[in-house]
Short mmCIF file of C-alpha atoms in Angstrom, two decimals:
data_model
loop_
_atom_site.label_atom_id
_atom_site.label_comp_id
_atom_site.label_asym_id
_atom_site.label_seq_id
_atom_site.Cartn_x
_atom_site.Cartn_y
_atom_site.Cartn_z
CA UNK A 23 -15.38 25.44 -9.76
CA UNK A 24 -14.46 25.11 -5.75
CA UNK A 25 -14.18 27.81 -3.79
CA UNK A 26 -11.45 29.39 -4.42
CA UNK A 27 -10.29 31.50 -0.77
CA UNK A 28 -12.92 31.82 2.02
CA UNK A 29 -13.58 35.26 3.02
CA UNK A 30 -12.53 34.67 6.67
CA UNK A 31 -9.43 33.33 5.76
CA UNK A 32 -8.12 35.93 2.92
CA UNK A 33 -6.65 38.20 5.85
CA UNK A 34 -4.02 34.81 7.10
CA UNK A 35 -3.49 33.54 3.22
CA UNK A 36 -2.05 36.86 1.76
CA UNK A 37 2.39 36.82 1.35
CA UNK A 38 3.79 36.32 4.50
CA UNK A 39 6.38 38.50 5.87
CA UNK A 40 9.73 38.91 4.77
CA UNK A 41 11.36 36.30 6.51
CA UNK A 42 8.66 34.68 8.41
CA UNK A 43 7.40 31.39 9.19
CA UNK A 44 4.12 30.39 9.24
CA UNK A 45 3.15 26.74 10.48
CA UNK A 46 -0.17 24.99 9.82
CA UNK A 47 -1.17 21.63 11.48
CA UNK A 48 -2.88 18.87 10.88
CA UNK A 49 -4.19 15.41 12.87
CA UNK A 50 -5.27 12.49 11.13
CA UNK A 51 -8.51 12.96 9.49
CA UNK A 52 -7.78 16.73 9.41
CA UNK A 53 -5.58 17.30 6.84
CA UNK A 54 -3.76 21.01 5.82
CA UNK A 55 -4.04 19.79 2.17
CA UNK A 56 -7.33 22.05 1.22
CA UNK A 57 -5.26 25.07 3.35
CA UNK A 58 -1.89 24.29 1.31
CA UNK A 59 -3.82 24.26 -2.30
CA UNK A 60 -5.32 27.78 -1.25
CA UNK A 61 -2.10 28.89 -0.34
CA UNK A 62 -0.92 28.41 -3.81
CA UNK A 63 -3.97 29.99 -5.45
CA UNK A 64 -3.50 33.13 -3.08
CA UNK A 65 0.47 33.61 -4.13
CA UNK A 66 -0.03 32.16 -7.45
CA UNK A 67 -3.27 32.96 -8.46
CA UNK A 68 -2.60 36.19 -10.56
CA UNK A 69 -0.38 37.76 -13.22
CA UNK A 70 1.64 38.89 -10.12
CA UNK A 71 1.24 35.90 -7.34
CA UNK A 72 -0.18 38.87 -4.91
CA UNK A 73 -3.09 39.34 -3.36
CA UNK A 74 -4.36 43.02 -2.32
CA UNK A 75 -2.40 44.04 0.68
CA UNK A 76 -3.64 43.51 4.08
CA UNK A 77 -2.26 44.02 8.07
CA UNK A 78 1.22 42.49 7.84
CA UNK A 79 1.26 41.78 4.58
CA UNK A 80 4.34 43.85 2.76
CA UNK A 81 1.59 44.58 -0.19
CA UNK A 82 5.24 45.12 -2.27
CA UNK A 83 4.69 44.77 -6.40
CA UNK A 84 6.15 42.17 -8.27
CA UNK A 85 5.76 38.27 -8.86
CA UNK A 86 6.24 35.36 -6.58
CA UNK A 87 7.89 32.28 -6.85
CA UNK A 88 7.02 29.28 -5.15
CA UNK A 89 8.80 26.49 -4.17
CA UNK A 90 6.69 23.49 -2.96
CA UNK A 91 8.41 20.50 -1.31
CA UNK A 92 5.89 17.60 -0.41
CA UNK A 93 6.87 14.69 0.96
CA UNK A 94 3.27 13.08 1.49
CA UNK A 95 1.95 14.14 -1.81
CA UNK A 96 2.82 13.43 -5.46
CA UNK A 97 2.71 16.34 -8.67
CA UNK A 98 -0.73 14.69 -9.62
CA UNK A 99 -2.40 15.59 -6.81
CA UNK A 100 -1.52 19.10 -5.99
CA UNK A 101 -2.02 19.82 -9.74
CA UNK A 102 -5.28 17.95 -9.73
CA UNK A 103 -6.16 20.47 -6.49
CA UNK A 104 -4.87 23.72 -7.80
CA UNK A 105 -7.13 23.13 -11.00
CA UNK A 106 -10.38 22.83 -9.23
CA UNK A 107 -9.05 26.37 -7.96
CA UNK A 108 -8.11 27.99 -11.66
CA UNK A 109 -4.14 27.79 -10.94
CA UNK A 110 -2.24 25.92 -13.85
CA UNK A 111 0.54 24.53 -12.25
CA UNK A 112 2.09 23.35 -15.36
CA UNK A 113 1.96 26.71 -16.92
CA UNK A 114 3.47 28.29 -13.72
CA UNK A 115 6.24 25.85 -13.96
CA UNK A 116 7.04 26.90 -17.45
CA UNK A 117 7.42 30.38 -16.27
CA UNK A 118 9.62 29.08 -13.48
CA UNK A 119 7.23 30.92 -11.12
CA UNK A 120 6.59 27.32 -9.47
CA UNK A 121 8.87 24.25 -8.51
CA UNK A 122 8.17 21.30 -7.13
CA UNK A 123 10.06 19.54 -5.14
CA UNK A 124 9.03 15.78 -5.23
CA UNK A 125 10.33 13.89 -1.58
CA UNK A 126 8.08 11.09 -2.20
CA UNK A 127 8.20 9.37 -5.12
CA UNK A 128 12.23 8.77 -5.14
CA UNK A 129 12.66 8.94 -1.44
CA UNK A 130 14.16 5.37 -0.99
CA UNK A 131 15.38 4.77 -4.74
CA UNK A 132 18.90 5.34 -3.96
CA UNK A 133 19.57 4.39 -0.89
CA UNK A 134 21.66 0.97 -0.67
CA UNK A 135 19.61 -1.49 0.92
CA UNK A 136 15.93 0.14 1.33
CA UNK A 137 12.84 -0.73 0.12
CA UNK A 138 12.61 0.96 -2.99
CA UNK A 139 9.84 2.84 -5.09
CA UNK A 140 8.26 3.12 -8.15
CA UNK A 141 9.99 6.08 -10.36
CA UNK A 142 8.70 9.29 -9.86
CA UNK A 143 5.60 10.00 -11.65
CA UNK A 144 5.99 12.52 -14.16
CA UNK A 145 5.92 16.10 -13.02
CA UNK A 146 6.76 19.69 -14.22
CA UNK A 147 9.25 20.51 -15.98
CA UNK A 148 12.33 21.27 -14.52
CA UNK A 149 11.05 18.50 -11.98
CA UNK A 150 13.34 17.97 -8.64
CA UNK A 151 13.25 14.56 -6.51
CA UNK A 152 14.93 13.90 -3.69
CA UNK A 153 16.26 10.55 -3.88
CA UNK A 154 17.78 10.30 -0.33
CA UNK A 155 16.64 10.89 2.98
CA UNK A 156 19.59 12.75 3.93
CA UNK A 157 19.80 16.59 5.07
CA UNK A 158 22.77 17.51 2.66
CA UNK A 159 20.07 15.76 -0.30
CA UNK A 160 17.50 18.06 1.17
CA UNK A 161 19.42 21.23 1.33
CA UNK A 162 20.99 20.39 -1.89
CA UNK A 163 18.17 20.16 -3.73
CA UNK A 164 15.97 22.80 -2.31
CA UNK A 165 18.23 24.84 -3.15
CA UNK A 166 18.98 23.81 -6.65
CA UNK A 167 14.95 24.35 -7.28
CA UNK A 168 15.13 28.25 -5.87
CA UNK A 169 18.12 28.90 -7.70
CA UNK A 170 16.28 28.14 -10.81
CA UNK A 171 13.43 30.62 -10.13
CA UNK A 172 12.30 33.16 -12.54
CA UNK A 173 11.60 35.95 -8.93
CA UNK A 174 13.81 36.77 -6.33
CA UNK A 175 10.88 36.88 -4.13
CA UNK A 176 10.49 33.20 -3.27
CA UNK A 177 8.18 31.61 -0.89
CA UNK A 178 9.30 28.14 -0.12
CA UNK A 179 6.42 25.72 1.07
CA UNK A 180 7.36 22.63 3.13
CA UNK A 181 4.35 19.85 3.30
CA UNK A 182 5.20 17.63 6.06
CA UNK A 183 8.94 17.73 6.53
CA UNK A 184 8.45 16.02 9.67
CA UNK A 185 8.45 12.45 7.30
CA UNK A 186 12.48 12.85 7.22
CA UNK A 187 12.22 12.06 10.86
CA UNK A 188 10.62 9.02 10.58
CA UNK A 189 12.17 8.04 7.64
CA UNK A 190 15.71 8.11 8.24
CA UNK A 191 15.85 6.08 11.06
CA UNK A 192 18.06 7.39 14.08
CA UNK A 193 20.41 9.12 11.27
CA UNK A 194 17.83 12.80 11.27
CA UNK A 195 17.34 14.56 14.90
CA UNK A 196 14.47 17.31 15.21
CA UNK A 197 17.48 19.88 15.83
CA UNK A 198 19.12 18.59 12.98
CA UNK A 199 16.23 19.37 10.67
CA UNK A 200 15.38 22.27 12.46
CA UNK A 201 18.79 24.00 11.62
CA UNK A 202 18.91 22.56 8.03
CA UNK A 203 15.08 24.46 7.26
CA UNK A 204 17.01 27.37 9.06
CA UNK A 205 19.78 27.48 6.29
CA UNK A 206 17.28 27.35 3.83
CA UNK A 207 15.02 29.64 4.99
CA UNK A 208 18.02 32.47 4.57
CA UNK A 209 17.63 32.56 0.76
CA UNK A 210 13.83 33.01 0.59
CA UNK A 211 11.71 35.68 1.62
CA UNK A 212 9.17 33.80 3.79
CA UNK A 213 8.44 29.66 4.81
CA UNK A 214 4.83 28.01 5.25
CA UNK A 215 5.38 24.56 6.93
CA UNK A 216 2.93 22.30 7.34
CA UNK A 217 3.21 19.49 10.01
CA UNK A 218 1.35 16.37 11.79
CA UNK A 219 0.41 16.83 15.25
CA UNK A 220 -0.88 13.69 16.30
CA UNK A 221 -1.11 13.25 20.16
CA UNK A 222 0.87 10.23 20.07
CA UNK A 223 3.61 12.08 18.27
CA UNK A 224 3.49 15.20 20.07
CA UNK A 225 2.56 14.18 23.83
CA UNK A 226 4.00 10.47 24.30
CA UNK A 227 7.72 11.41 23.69
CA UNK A 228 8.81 7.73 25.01
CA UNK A 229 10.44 6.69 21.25
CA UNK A 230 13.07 8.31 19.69
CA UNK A 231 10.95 8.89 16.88
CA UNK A 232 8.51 10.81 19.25
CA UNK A 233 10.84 12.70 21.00
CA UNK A 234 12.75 13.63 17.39
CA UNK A 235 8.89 14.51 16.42
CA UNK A 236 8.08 16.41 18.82
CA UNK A 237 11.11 18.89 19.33
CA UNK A 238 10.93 19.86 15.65
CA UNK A 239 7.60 20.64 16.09
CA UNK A 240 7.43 22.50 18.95
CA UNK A 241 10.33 24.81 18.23
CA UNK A 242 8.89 25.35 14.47
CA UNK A 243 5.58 26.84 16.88
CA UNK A 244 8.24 28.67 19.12
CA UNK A 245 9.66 30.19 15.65
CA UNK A 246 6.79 30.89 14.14
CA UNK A 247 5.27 34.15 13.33
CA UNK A 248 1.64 32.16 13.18
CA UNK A 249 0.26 29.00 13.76
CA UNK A 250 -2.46 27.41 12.10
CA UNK A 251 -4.00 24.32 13.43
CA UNK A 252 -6.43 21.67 12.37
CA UNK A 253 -8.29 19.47 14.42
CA UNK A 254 -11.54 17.49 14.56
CA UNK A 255 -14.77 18.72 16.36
CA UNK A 256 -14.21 17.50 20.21
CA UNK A 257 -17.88 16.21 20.11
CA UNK A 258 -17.18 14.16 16.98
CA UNK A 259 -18.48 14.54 13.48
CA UNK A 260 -21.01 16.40 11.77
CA UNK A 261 -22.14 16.20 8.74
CA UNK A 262 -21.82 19.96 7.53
CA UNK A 263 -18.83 20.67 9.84
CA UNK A 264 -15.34 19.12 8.74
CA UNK A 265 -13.46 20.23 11.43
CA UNK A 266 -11.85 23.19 13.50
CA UNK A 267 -9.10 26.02 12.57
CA UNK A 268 -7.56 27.87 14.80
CA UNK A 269 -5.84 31.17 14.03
CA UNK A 270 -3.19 31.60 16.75
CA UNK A 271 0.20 34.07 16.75
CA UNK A 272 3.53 32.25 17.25
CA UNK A 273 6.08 32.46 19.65
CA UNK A 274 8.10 34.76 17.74
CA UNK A 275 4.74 36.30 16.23
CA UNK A 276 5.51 40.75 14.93
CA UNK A 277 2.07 41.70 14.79
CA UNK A 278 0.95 39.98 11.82
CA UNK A 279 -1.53 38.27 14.05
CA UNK A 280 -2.92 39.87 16.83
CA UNK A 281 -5.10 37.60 18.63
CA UNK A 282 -6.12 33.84 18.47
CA UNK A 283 -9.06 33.23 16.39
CA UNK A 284 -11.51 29.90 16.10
CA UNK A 285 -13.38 28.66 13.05
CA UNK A 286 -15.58 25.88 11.41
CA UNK A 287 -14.61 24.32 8.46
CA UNK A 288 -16.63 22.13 5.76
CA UNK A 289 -14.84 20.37 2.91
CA UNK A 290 -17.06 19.27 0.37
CA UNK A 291 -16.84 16.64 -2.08
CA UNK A 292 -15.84 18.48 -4.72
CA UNK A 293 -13.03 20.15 -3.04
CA UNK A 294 -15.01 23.27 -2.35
CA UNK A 295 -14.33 24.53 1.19
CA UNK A 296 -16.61 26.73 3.47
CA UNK A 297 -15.18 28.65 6.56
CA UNK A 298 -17.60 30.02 9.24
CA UNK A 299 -17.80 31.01 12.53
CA UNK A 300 -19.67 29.07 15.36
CA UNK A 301 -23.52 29.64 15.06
CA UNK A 302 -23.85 30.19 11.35
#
């Protein structure tokens, strides 16, 4: 079985706090994916979706819901992911202790005009797709998928929201999207967002698409109580080092992280993950 949660990284992976954001990114080749499964296994991965308490976590009893929205990434492969780490996903979903939120598969279906896609595959039960890239489909049906919930204590996980941007044309502004994930971040107790920040997205700003891009995701850093990034090694690749994480506290950060920490990352074939610091 993979690894499940590397010891250096139990301390950032534990519940959130109430009402915080957390924001993980991710450049091409150095995808939040393997962070986002382990996520999931830390919230969901016991009778209780807790782990033990650490700094700034609220170490509070009870179970956790969570409410996963990917827009990159179909049910078959964050079940296929949380597997290789113990977590049932199905089972979860039968307890209503996990939704999932599919903005992929439907995306286009029902939009008049677009290129449309195959029927979503199928998924838990309870399944919900947006069909639309809209903001009232988003918020609609977000919020359909906490309401239904077995714990008031939801955690609501966004992978790559950022898509809507580029998806709906002119029709979905940064701001826009910003203050819709604000609405909905009201009824849970915390948000992990995960989001691409690709140079050409983030630094160019010349398109609309760019500057849309890059707004969102620079006030989601300015909101956020942490922010973990992902990047490739600056001297290129190695075969036993994946990549780089950095630990940083957001603009808005309370003390749930104090200082800005750097670490190695390996991902190995078989989804195991290793997390060290430089030298070892």
């Amino acid at each position: 079985m993979a690894t499940k949660i590397p010891p250096l990284l139990e301390p950032y992976l534990g519940l959130p706090p109430e009402a915080s954001l957390i924001v993980l990114s991710g450049v091409l080749g150095a995808s939040t994916n393997w962070l986002v499964q382990r996520y999931l296994c830390s919230l969901l991965g016991n009778s209780t979706g807790r782990v033990p308490a650490i700094d700034g976590n609220n170490g509070e009893n009870g179970d956790t819901c969570v409410v996963l929205v990917s827009f990159m990434r179909d049910y078959a492969f964050w079940k296929e992911g949380a597997g290789r780490l113990g977590l049932d996903l199905d089972a979860l979903s039968k307890r209503s202790m996990f939704k999932f939120v599919d903005g992929l598969s439907g995306l286009f279906s029902g939009a008049s005009g677009a290129i449309t896609t195959k029927a979503p595959v199928a998924g838990p039960p309870g399944q919900h797709v947006l069909r639309k890239a809209t903001l009232e489909e988003l918020q609609q049906v977000v919020q359909s998928a906490q309401q239904t919930c077995a714990s008031s204590n939801i955690v609501l996980v966004l992978d790559n929201p950022d898509l809507l941007i580029a998806a709906a044309g002119n029709t979905i502004s940064g701001e826009g999207l910003r203050q819709t994930l604000l609405h909905l971040r009201e009824s849970v107790s915390s948000t992990v967002i995960t989001l691409s920040a690709d140079e050409p997205l983030i630094s160019a700003q010349t398109t609309s698409l760019e500057k849309n891009h890059a707004s969102f995701a620079l006030s989601m850093a300015h909101e956020a109580e942490m922010l973990v990034t992902l990047r490739l090694l600056d001297t290129g690749t190695a075969k036993d080092v994946s990549g780089v994480l950095r630990v940083t506290p957001g603009g808005d950060a309370t003390g749930f992280v104090s200082e800005q920490r750097e670490l190695l990352y390996f991902v190995g074939s078989d989804g195991g993950v290793r997390v060290f610091e430089r030298g070892q």
